[in-house]
Short mmCIF file of N, CA and C in Angstrom, two decimals:
data_model
loop_
_atom_site.label_atom_id
_atom_site.label_comp_id
_atom_site.label_asym_id
_atom_site.label_seq_id
_atom_site.Cartn_x
_atom_site.Cartn_y
_atom_site.Cartn_z
N GLN A 1 133.47 106.96 75.81
CA GLN A 1 134.96 106.25 76.62
C GLN A 1 135.57 104.57 76.37
N PRO A 2 136.35 104.56 76.84
CA PRO A 2 136.89 102.75 76.52
C PRO A 2 135.97 102.47 78.11
N GLN A 3 135.78 103.02 79.60
CA GLN A 3 135.69 102.20 80.58
C GLN A 3 133.94 101.98 80.41
N ASP A 4 133.31 102.95 79.69
CA ASP A 4 131.70 102.38 79.85
C ASP A 4 131.05 101.99 78.13
N ASP A 5 132.38 100.92 78.29
CA ASP A 5 132.18 99.38 77.30
C ASP A 5 131.04 98.93 78.11
N TRP A 6 130.95 98.52 79.56
CA TRP A 6 130.51 97.89 80.20
C TRP A 6 128.74 97.97 79.68
N ALA A 7 128.59 99.34 79.51
CA ALA A 7 127.14 100.34 80.27
C ALA A 7 126.22 100.11 78.17
N LEU A 8 127.44 100.25 78.00
CA LEU A 8 127.12 99.95 76.59
C LEU A 8 126.87 98.76 75.93
N SER A 9 127.24 97.59 75.82
CA SER A 9 127.08 96.73 76.31
C SER A 9 125.67 96.57 76.97
N LEU A 10 125.18 96.40 78.65
CA LEU A 10 124.24 95.94 78.79
C LEU A 10 122.93 96.78 78.20
N LEU A 11 123.32 98.61 77.71
CA LEU A 11 122.20 98.69 76.65
C LEU A 11 121.79 98.28 75.29
N ASN A 12 122.52 98.14 75.05
CA ASN A 12 121.92 97.21 73.56
C ASN A 12 121.51 95.49 73.55
N GLU A 13 121.97 94.87 74.73
CA GLU A 13 120.63 94.29 75.64
C GLU A 13 119.68 94.33 75.80
N PHE A 14 119.82 94.99 76.55
CA PHE A 14 118.01 96.24 76.80
C PHE A 14 117.66 96.48 75.81
N ASN A 15 117.82 97.07 75.00
CA ASN A 15 117.58 97.59 73.44
C ASN A 15 116.99 96.35 73.25
N ALA A 16 117.53 95.38 72.43
CA ALA A 16 117.30 93.96 72.06
C ALA A 16 115.83 93.46 72.66
N THR A 17 115.95 93.43 74.17
CA THR A 17 114.81 92.71 74.41
C THR A 17 113.81 93.98 74.62
N ILE A 18 114.06 94.70 74.10
CA ILE A 18 112.53 96.30 73.79
C ILE A 18 111.90 95.47 72.56
N THR A 19 113.64 96.07 71.93
CA THR A 19 112.56 95.21 69.76
C THR A 19 111.98 94.41 69.61
N ILE A 20 113.03 92.74 70.67
CA ILE A 20 111.42 91.85 70.15
C ILE A 20 110.70 91.41 71.18
N CYS A 21 110.83 91.94 72.28
CA CYS A 21 109.31 92.56 73.10
C CYS A 21 108.20 92.88 71.52
N LEU A 22 108.95 93.98 71.46
CA LEU A 22 107.46 95.30 70.47
C LEU A 22 107.26 94.23 69.41
N HIS A 23 108.07 93.90 69.34
CA HIS A 23 107.64 93.23 67.94
C HIS A 23 107.28 91.68 68.33
N ARG A 24 106.55 91.10 69.22
CA ARG A 24 106.13 89.77 69.61
C ARG A 24 104.61 89.88 69.81
N LEU A 25 105.29 91.87 70.85
CA LEU A 25 103.31 92.35 70.72
C LEU A 25 102.81 92.40 70.31
N THR A 26 103.02 93.73 68.80
CA THR A 26 102.78 93.67 67.51
C THR A 26 102.74 92.58 66.62
N SER A 27 102.84 91.94 67.08
CA SER A 27 102.39 91.07 65.01
C SER A 27 102.21 89.35 65.87
N VAL A 28 101.99 89.04 67.24
CA VAL A 28 102.39 87.76 67.70
C VAL A 28 100.76 87.67 67.64
N SER A 29 99.77 86.29 67.78
CA SER A 29 98.54 86.30 68.21
C SER A 29 99.02 86.26 69.04
N SER A 30 98.28 86.01 70.54
CA SER A 30 98.29 85.13 72.04
C SER A 30 98.17 85.26 73.13
N SER A 31 98.03 84.67 74.13
CA SER A 31 96.59 85.17 74.55
C SER A 31 96.91 86.50 76.25
N PHE A 32 95.73 87.12 76.51
CA PHE A 32 96.15 87.98 77.30
C PHE A 32 97.46 88.14 78.24
N ARG A 33 97.56 86.92 78.50
CA ARG A 33 98.68 86.20 79.57
C ARG A 33 100.18 86.10 78.60
N SER A 34 99.67 86.45 77.58
CA SER A 34 101.51 85.75 76.95
C SER A 34 101.88 87.45 76.96
N HIS A 35 100.78 88.12 76.93
CA HIS A 35 100.52 89.52 76.21
C HIS A 35 101.34 90.32 77.35
N ALA A 36 100.32 90.29 78.12
CA ALA A 36 100.58 90.77 79.72
C ALA A 36 102.35 90.39 80.41
N GLN A 37 102.94 88.71 80.23
CA GLN A 37 104.16 88.63 80.19
C GLN A 37 105.78 89.60 79.71
N GLY A 38 105.11 89.72 78.09
CA GLY A 38 106.04 90.36 77.10
C GLY A 38 105.58 91.73 77.58
N LEU A 39 104.85 92.32 77.83
CA LEU A 39 104.74 93.57 78.21
C LEU A 39 105.58 94.61 80.38
N VAL A 40 105.14 93.25 80.80
CA VAL A 40 106.88 93.85 82.10
C VAL A 40 107.77 93.68 81.51
N GLU A 41 108.04 92.19 80.68
CA GLU A 41 109.55 92.07 80.16
C GLU A 41 110.14 93.92 79.42
N MET A 42 109.07 94.40 78.18
CA MET A 42 109.44 94.92 77.64
C MET A 42 109.39 95.90 79.15
N GLN A 43 108.31 96.75 79.88
CA GLN A 43 108.95 97.63 80.81
C GLN A 43 110.57 97.43 82.07
N ARG A 44 110.65 96.29 82.17
CA ARG A 44 111.79 95.87 82.82
C ARG A 44 112.89 96.36 82.46
N ALA A 45 112.67 96.05 80.83
CA ALA A 45 114.28 96.76 80.23
C ALA A 45 113.77 97.85 80.02
N CYS A 46 112.96 99.02 79.77
CA CYS A 46 112.88 99.92 80.16
C CYS A 46 113.59 101.11 81.37
N LEU A 47 113.00 100.34 82.29
CA LEU A 47 113.21 100.51 83.35
C LEU A 47 114.45 100.43 83.79
N TYR A 48 115.46 99.10 83.60
CA TYR A 48 117.04 98.77 83.40
C TYR A 48 118.04 100.08 81.80
N SER A 49 117.26 99.89 81.98
CA SER A 49 118.13 101.29 80.87
C SER A 49 118.10 102.62 81.36
N HIS A 50 116.82 102.96 82.03
CA HIS A 50 117.05 104.86 82.42
C HIS A 50 117.54 104.03 83.41
N ALA A 51 117.78 103.02 84.71
CA ALA A 51 118.09 103.14 85.17
C ALA A 51 120.35 102.87 85.21
N LEU A 52 120.14 102.67 84.10
CA LEU A 52 121.68 102.28 83.73
C LEU A 52 122.48 103.38 83.30
N ILE A 53 121.74 104.76 82.76
CA ILE A 53 121.35 106.00 81.61
C ILE A 53 122.10 106.96 83.39
N ASP A 54 121.35 106.25 84.62
CA ASP A 54 120.76 107.56 85.65
C ASP A 54 122.01 107.46 86.56
N TYR A 55 122.76 106.11 86.47
CA TYR A 55 124.24 105.71 86.87
C TYR A 55 124.55 106.63 85.93
N VAL A 56 125.78 106.32 85.10
CA VAL A 56 126.46 106.33 84.15
C VAL A 56 126.28 108.03 84.36
N GLU A 57 125.74 109.37 83.97
CA GLU A 57 125.74 110.64 83.74
C GLU A 57 125.11 111.01 84.92
N ILE A 58 125.02 110.83 86.29
CA ILE A 58 124.81 111.46 87.19
C ILE A 58 124.99 110.73 88.74
N LEU A 59 124.98 109.65 88.40
CA LEU A 59 125.32 109.08 90.01
C LEU A 59 126.93 108.62 90.36
N ARG A 60 127.71 107.85 88.99
CA ARG A 60 129.07 107.74 88.84
C ARG A 60 130.19 109.05 88.87
N PRO A 61 129.64 110.18 87.73
CA PRO A 61 130.34 111.45 89.25
C PRO A 61 130.10 111.62 90.13
N ARG A 62 129.00 111.39 90.82
CA ARG A 62 128.96 112.34 92.05
C ARG A 62 130.46 111.65 92.62
N MET A 63 129.73 110.23 92.58
CA MET A 63 131.03 108.44 93.69
C MET A 63 132.30 108.94 94.00
N SER A 64 132.13 109.68 92.23
CA SER A 64 133.88 109.76 92.05
C SER A 64 134.65 111.51 92.98
N ALA A 65 133.57 111.79 93.20
CA ALA A 65 134.10 112.95 93.12
C ALA A 65 134.59 112.97 94.91
N GLN A 66 135.63 114.33 94.81
CA GLN A 66 136.53 113.65 96.11
C GLN A 66 135.01 114.31 97.03
N HIS A 67 134.87 115.93 96.67
CA HIS A 67 133.29 116.45 97.88
C HIS A 67 131.98 116.01 97.35
N ALA A 68 131.43 115.60 98.46
CA ALA A 68 130.56 115.54 98.65
C ALA A 68 129.26 116.97 98.05
N SER A 69 127.94 116.76 97.00
CA SER A 69 127.53 117.70 96.86
C SER A 69 126.77 117.96 97.18
N LYS A 70 125.85 119.67 97.92
CA LYS A 70 124.24 118.91 98.58
C LYS A 70 123.17 118.72 97.07
N GLN A 71 122.12 117.59 97.57
CA GLN A 71 121.46 117.09 96.35
C GLN A 71 120.28 117.86 96.34
N SER A 72 119.62 117.98 95.33
CA SER A 72 118.20 118.25 95.08
C SER A 72 117.30 117.55 96.19
N ARG A 73 116.25 118.10 96.69
CA ARG A 73 115.53 117.16 97.64
C ARG A 73 114.71 117.10 97.07
N THR A 74 114.30 117.61 95.86
CA THR A 74 113.25 116.85 94.93
C THR A 74 113.34 115.61 93.94
N GLU A 75 114.75 115.83 94.11
CA GLU A 75 115.02 114.45 93.56
C GLU A 75 114.55 112.74 94.68
N ARG A 76 113.68 111.91 93.60
CA ARG A 76 113.10 111.19 93.67
C ARG A 76 114.18 109.81 93.66
N ARG A 77 114.66 109.06 94.68
CA ARG A 77 115.90 108.04 94.84
C ARG A 77 115.55 107.04 95.39
N MET A 78 115.06 105.92 95.05
CA MET A 78 114.70 104.78 95.58
C MET A 78 116.27 103.91 96.92
N GLY A 79 116.79 104.03 97.94
CA GLY A 79 117.81 103.65 98.61
C GLY A 79 117.85 102.51 98.94
N ALA A 80 119.17 102.00 98.67
CA ALA A 80 119.75 100.95 99.32
C ALA A 80 120.34 100.17 100.62
N PHE A 81 119.86 99.23 100.80
CA PHE A 81 120.49 98.22 101.22
C PHE A 81 121.69 97.49 102.10
N VAL A 82 123.15 98.38 102.78
CA VAL A 82 124.07 97.32 102.12
C VAL A 82 125.13 97.30 103.64
N TRP A 83 125.92 96.45 103.38
CA TRP A 83 126.27 95.56 104.71
C TRP A 83 128.26 96.10 104.78
N ASN A 84 128.77 97.32 103.13
CA ASN A 84 129.90 96.98 103.22
C ASN A 84 130.17 98.75 103.63
N ASP A 85 131.80 98.91 104.82
CA ASP A 85 131.30 100.29 104.13
C ASP A 85 130.84 101.34 103.31
N ASP A 86 132.48 100.49 102.33
CA ASP A 86 132.99 101.62 101.24
C ASP A 86 132.08 101.41 100.77
N HIS A 87 130.60 101.02 100.21
CA HIS A 87 129.42 100.18 98.86
C HIS A 87 128.77 101.79 99.85
N ALA A 88 128.54 101.90 100.94
CA ALA A 88 127.79 102.90 102.33
C ALA A 88 127.83 104.65 101.67
N LEU A 89 129.62 103.98 101.35
CA LEU A 89 130.47 105.61 101.92
C LEU A 89 130.17 105.79 99.94
N SER A 90 129.80 105.44 99.10
CA SER A 90 129.87 105.37 97.58
C SER A 90 128.34 105.97 97.21
N LEU A 91 127.50 105.69 97.73
CA LEU A 91 126.46 105.53 97.74
C LEU A 91 125.51 107.47 97.93
N PHE A 92 126.36 107.34 99.38
CA PHE A 92 126.08 108.04 100.72
C PHE A 92 126.54 109.55 99.86
N SER A 93 128.22 109.19 99.26
CA SER A 93 129.05 110.54 98.44
C SER A 93 127.63 110.32 97.31
N ALA A 94 127.04 109.47 96.60
CA ALA A 94 126.84 109.83 95.61
C ALA A 94 124.48 110.64 95.35
N GLY A 95 124.87 110.98 97.08
CA GLY A 95 123.17 111.24 97.56
C GLY A 95 121.88 110.27 97.46
N LEU A 96 122.24 109.38 97.25
CA LEU A 96 121.12 107.70 97.36
C LEU A 96 121.36 108.02 98.72
N PRO A 97 119.64 107.44 99.20
CA PRO A 97 119.45 107.28 101.01
C PRO A 97 120.30 105.55 100.86
N VAL A 98 120.95 106.20 101.82
CA VAL A 98 121.09 104.60 101.98
C VAL A 98 121.16 103.47 103.76
N TYR A 99 120.97 102.65 103.55
CA TYR A 99 120.74 102.22 105.09
C TYR A 99 121.54 100.96 104.96
N TYR A 100 122.48 101.44 106.15
CA TYR A 100 123.72 100.74 106.45
C TYR A 100 123.39 99.79 107.86
N VAL A 101 123.83 97.91 107.55
CA VAL A 101 122.93 97.55 107.80
C VAL A 101 124.28 96.82 108.39
N ARG A 102 124.38 96.46 110.18
CA ARG A 102 125.25 95.66 110.91
C ARG A 102 124.76 94.43 111.76
N LEU A 103 125.28 93.56 112.36
CA LEU A 103 125.58 92.68 112.32
C LEU A 103 124.99 92.59 113.59
N PHE A 104 124.26 91.71 114.72
CA PHE A 104 123.54 91.77 115.75
C PHE A 104 124.69 91.82 116.96
N SER A 105 126.45 90.84 115.96
CA SER A 105 126.93 90.65 116.64
C SER A 105 128.36 91.76 117.32
N ASP A 106 128.24 92.94 116.13
CA ASP A 106 129.44 93.92 116.16
C ASP A 106 128.24 95.00 117.64
N PHE A 107 127.45 94.49 117.71
CA PHE A 107 127.00 95.34 119.55
C PHE A 107 127.28 94.97 120.64
N ASP A 108 128.11 94.00 120.15
CA ASP A 108 127.91 92.62 121.71
C ASP A 108 128.95 94.20 122.80
N ARG A 109 129.50 94.96 122.59
CA ARG A 109 129.45 95.64 123.67
C ARG A 109 129.27 96.94 123.59
N GLN A 110 128.23 96.88 123.78
CA GLN A 110 127.22 98.26 123.71
C GLN A 110 126.35 98.25 124.65
N ASN A 111 126.20 99.18 125.22
CA ASN A 111 124.83 98.93 125.72
C ASN A 111 124.38 100.18 126.26
N ILE A 112 122.93 99.59 125.52
CA ILE A 112 122.00 100.06 124.18
C ILE A 112 119.79 100.43 125.84
#
């Protein structure tokens, strides 16, 4: 789909990072610290790829749905702190935990 070109571009970038890191880890002799850094970089690219695929295939369709569907309670997702109403609603519609942050000044007329 044309609207997913940005996602494909990011996945290609993450794939290139994984390939470079894997080549470096398997063929270059270096210190333990350098290998650990390469492994961390490769893991980061793998996790970003997995998160991007989840977003494109699972979360974005939920966010664009007219009615929020009931989510499975076994699904484990990290929540997000948001300050914007629209972002909070979109993430909530996707079934993600949302922590809506408001400024202290927003409560100036409320008795707590």
